[in-house]
XYZ file of C-alpha atoms in Angstrom:
288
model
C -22.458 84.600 -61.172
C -19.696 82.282 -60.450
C -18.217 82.428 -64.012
C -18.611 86.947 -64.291
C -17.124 87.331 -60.802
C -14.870 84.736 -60.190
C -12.824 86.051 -57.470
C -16.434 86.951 -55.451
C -17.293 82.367 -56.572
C -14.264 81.261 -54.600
C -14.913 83.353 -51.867
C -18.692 82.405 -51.896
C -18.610 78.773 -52.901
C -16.281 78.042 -49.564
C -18.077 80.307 -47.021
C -20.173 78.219 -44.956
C -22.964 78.693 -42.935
C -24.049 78.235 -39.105
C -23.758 74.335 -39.462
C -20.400 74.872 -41.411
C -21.895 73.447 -44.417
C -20.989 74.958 -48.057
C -23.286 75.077 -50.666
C -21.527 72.271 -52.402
C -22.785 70.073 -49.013
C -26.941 71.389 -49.777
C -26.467 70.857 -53.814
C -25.307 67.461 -53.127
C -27.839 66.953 -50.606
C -30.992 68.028 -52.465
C -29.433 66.874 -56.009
C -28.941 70.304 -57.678
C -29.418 69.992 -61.697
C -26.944 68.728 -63.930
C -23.526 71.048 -63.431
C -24.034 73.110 -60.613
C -21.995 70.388 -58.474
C -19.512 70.906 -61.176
C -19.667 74.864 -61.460
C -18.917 74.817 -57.669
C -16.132 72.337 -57.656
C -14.031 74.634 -60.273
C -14.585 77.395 -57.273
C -13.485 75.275 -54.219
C -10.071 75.117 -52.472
C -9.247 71.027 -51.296
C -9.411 72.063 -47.535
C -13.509 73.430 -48.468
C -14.295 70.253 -50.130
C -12.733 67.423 -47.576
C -12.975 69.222 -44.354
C -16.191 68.391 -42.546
C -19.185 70.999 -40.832
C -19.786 71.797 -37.613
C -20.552 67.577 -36.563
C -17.739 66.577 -38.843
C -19.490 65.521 -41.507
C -17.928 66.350 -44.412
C -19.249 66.070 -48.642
C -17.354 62.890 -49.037
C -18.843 61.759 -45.961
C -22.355 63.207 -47.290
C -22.073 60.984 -50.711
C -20.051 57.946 -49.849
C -20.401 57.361 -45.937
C -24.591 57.493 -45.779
C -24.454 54.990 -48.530
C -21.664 52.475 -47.665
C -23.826 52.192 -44.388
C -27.384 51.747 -45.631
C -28.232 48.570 -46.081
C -27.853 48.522 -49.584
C -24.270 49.782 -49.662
C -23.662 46.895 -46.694
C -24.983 44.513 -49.288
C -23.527 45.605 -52.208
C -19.467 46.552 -50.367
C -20.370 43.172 -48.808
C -20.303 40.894 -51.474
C -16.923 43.434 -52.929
C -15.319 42.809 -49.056
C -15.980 38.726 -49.525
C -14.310 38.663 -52.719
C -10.930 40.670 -51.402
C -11.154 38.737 -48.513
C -10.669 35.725 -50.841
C -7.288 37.109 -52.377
C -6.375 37.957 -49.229
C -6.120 34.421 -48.282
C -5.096 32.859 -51.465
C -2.199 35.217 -51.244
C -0.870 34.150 -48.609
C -0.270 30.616 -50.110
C 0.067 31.752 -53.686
C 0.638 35.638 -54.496
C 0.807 36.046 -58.147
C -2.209 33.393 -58.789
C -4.000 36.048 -56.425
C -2.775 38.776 -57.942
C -3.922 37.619 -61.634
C -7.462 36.621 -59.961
C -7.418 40.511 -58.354
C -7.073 42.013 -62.232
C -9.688 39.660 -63.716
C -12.021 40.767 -60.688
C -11.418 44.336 -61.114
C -11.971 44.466 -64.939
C -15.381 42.539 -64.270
C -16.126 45.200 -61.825
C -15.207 48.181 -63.367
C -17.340 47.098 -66.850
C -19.960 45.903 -64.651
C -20.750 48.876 -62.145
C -24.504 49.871 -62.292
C -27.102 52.109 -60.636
C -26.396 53.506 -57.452
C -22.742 52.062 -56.651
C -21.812 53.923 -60.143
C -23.533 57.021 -59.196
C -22.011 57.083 -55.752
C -18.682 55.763 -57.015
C -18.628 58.549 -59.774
C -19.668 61.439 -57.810
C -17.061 60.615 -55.095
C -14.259 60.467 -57.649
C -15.514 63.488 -59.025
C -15.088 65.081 -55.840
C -11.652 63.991 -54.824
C -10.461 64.712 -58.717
C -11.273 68.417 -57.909
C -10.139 68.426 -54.353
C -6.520 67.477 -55.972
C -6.940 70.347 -58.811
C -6.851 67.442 -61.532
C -9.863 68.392 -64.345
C -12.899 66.968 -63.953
C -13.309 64.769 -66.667
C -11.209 61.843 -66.651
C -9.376 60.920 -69.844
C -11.043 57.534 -71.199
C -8.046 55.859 -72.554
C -9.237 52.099 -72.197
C -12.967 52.223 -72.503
C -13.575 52.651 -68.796
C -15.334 54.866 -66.301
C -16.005 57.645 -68.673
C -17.264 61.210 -66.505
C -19.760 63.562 -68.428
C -18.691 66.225 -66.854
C -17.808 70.176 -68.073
C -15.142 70.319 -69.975
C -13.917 73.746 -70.303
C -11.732 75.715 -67.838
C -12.027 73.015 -65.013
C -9.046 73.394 -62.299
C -6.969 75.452 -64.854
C -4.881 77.261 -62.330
C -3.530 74.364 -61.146
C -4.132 71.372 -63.603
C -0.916 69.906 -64.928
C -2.386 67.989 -68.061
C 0.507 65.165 -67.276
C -0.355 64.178 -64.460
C -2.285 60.891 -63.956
C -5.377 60.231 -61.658
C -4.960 57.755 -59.185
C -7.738 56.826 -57.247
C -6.635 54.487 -54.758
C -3.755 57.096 -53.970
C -5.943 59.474 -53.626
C -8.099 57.418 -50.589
C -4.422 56.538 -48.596
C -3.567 60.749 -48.260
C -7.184 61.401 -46.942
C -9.094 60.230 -44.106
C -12.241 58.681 -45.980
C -14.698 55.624 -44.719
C -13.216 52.146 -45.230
C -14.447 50.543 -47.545
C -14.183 53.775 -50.386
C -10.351 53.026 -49.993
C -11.898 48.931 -50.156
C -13.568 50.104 -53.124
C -10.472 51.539 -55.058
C -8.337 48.378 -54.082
C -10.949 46.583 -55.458
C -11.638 48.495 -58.668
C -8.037 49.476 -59.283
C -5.502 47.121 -57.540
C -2.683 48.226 -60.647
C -2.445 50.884 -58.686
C -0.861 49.769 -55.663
C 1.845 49.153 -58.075
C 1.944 52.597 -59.817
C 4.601 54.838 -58.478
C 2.543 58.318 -58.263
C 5.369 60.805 -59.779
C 4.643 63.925 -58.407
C 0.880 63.701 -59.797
C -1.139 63.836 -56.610
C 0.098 67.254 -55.203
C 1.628 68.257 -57.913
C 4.520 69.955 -56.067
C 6.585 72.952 -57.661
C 9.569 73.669 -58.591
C 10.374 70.224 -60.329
C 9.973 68.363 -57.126
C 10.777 64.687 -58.109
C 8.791 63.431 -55.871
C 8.069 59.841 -56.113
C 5.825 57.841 -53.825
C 3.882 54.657 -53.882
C 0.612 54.501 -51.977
C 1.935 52.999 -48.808
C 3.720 56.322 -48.768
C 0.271 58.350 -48.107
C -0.635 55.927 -46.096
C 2.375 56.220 -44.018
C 1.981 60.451 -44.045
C -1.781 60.667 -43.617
C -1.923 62.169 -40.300
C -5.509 61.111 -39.350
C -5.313 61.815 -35.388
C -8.877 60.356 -35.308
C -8.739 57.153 -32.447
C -11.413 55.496 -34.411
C -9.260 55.357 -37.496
C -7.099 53.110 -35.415
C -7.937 50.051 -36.594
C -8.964 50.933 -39.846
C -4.428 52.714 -40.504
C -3.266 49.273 -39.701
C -5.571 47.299 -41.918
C -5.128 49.825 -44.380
C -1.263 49.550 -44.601
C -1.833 45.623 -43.841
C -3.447 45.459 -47.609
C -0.987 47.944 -49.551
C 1.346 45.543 -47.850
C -0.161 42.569 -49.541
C -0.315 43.776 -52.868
C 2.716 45.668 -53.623
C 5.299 44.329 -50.579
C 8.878 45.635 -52.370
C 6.582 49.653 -51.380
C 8.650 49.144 -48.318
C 11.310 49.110 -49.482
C 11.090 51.941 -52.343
C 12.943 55.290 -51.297
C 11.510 58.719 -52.623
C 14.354 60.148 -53.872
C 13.066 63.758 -52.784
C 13.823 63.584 -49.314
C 15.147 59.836 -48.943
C 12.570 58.479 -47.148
C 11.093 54.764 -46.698
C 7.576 54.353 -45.613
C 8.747 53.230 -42.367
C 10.319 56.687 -41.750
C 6.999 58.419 -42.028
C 5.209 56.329 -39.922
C 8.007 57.152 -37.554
C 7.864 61.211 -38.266
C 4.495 60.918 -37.995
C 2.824 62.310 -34.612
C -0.366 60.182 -34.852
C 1.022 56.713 -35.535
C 2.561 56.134 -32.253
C 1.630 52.406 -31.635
C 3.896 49.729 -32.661
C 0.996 46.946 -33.099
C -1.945 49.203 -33.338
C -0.745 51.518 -35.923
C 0.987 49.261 -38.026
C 4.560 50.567 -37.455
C 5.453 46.696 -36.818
C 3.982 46.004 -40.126
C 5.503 47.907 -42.593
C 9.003 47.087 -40.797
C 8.834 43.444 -40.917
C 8.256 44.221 -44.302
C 11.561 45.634 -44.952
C 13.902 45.602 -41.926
C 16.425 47.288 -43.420
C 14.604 50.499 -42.933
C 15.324 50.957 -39.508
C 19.265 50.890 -40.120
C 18.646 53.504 -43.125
């Protein structure tokens, strides 16, 4: 039905119902067979796949959240947290013999994810692939986190086939639980050093829009108090891996990080928010 009368899908696969659930939410939920997540996905607008039902709770939330806070996703994220915690420290005395240690960690991790930490990892990068319009198989170039997933006609009115995935970007634009944007620094800390060239939200018109993720995090306009905490941290560890961020200007508007932390209307606390943070990082900013 979706695929005869696709104009009638989109319309159908983001109406919700009295608990402002989709169907995406209930075929996620009850584990629909193989593809149906998919065939709804190539239906769905971002705003009907991130924004949450009538209690807030939204399919990200459904896949990710209820498992990072079972007490097998405690275990498992807690034994990831430990390790980062470890560079964290290290880096402050020595950076790049952290930074080496971070890239031998990750490439363990990656080859070695198993079970239900795959499943859940997979299914919530399949989820924020599509909520970005990217296709929803990922390209395998070296041998890692390969996605079985339909091939044909996937996002086509708004893939771009050069642009590149980034996950960890992808958890800094979005509110998301903690330790999923953990999870990508810990799986993919290159990234925090990747300059995302227009790929994200692949803006028209030949936007040259380029942004590194303390950028998103800067922008993301989460207005949720208990998210407090978690924005400072957040820019505290893009901080730690990729410091000269602060100091990179995208060249479509001019702009530092520290300038949209500033434009933004829900980072408003010096300390709290991490405005003091990302300017002792690169003073200049405030003169610019």
């Amino acid at each position: 039905l979706l695929n005869l009368h696709p104009e009638m899908g989109r319309w159908s696969a983001g109406k919700r119902d009295k608990k402002g659930r989709t169907a995406l939410y209930y075929a996620l939920r009850y584990d629909a067979p193989s593809g149906v997540v998919e065939l709804l996905l190539k239906s769905m607008k971002k705003e009907d796949i991130l924004e949450g039902d009538g209690e807030g709770n939204s399919v990200l939330g459904l896949v990710w959240d209820t498992w990072a806070i079972s007490s097998e996703g405690k275990k498992v994220l807690g034994v990831i947290g430990k390790k980062l915690e470890e560079f964290d420290a290290l880096g402050k005395i020595d950076s790049e013999a952290s930074w080496v240690k971070r890239m031998v960690y990750a490439e363990k991790l990656r080859a070695g994810l198993r079970g239900k930490v795959k499943f859940k990892w997979d299914t919530t990068n399949l989820l924020l692939r599509s909520a970005f319009r990217f296709p929803l198989e990922e390209t395998n170039e070296e041998g890692e986190e390969g996605y079985d997933f339909c091939r044909e006609h996937e996002n086509t009115e708004d893939s771009n086939p050069q642009r590149k995935w980034r996950i960890l970007h992808a958890t800094t634009a979005v509110r998301c639980h903690p330790t999923l944007f953990k999870m990508a620094c810990a799986i993919h800390p290159e990234q925090a050093r990747e300059i995302d060239e227009n790929d994200l939200f692949s803006r028209p018109n030949g936007v040259s829009d380029r942004r590194a993720t303390l950028h998103f995090a800067s922008e993301n306009s989460s207005k949720d108090p208990r998210d407090m905490k978690e924005t400072r941290r957040m820019l505290q560890v893009l901080l730690s891996l990729h410091l000269q961020a602060a100091s990179f200007i995208n060249p479509t508007d001019g702009r530092l990080p520290l300038h949209y932390l500033c434009k933004n209307d829900s980072k408003v606390h010096w300390f709290e928010d991490g405005l003091g943070d990302v300017h002792d990082a690169y003073p200049s900013a405030a003169l610019t």
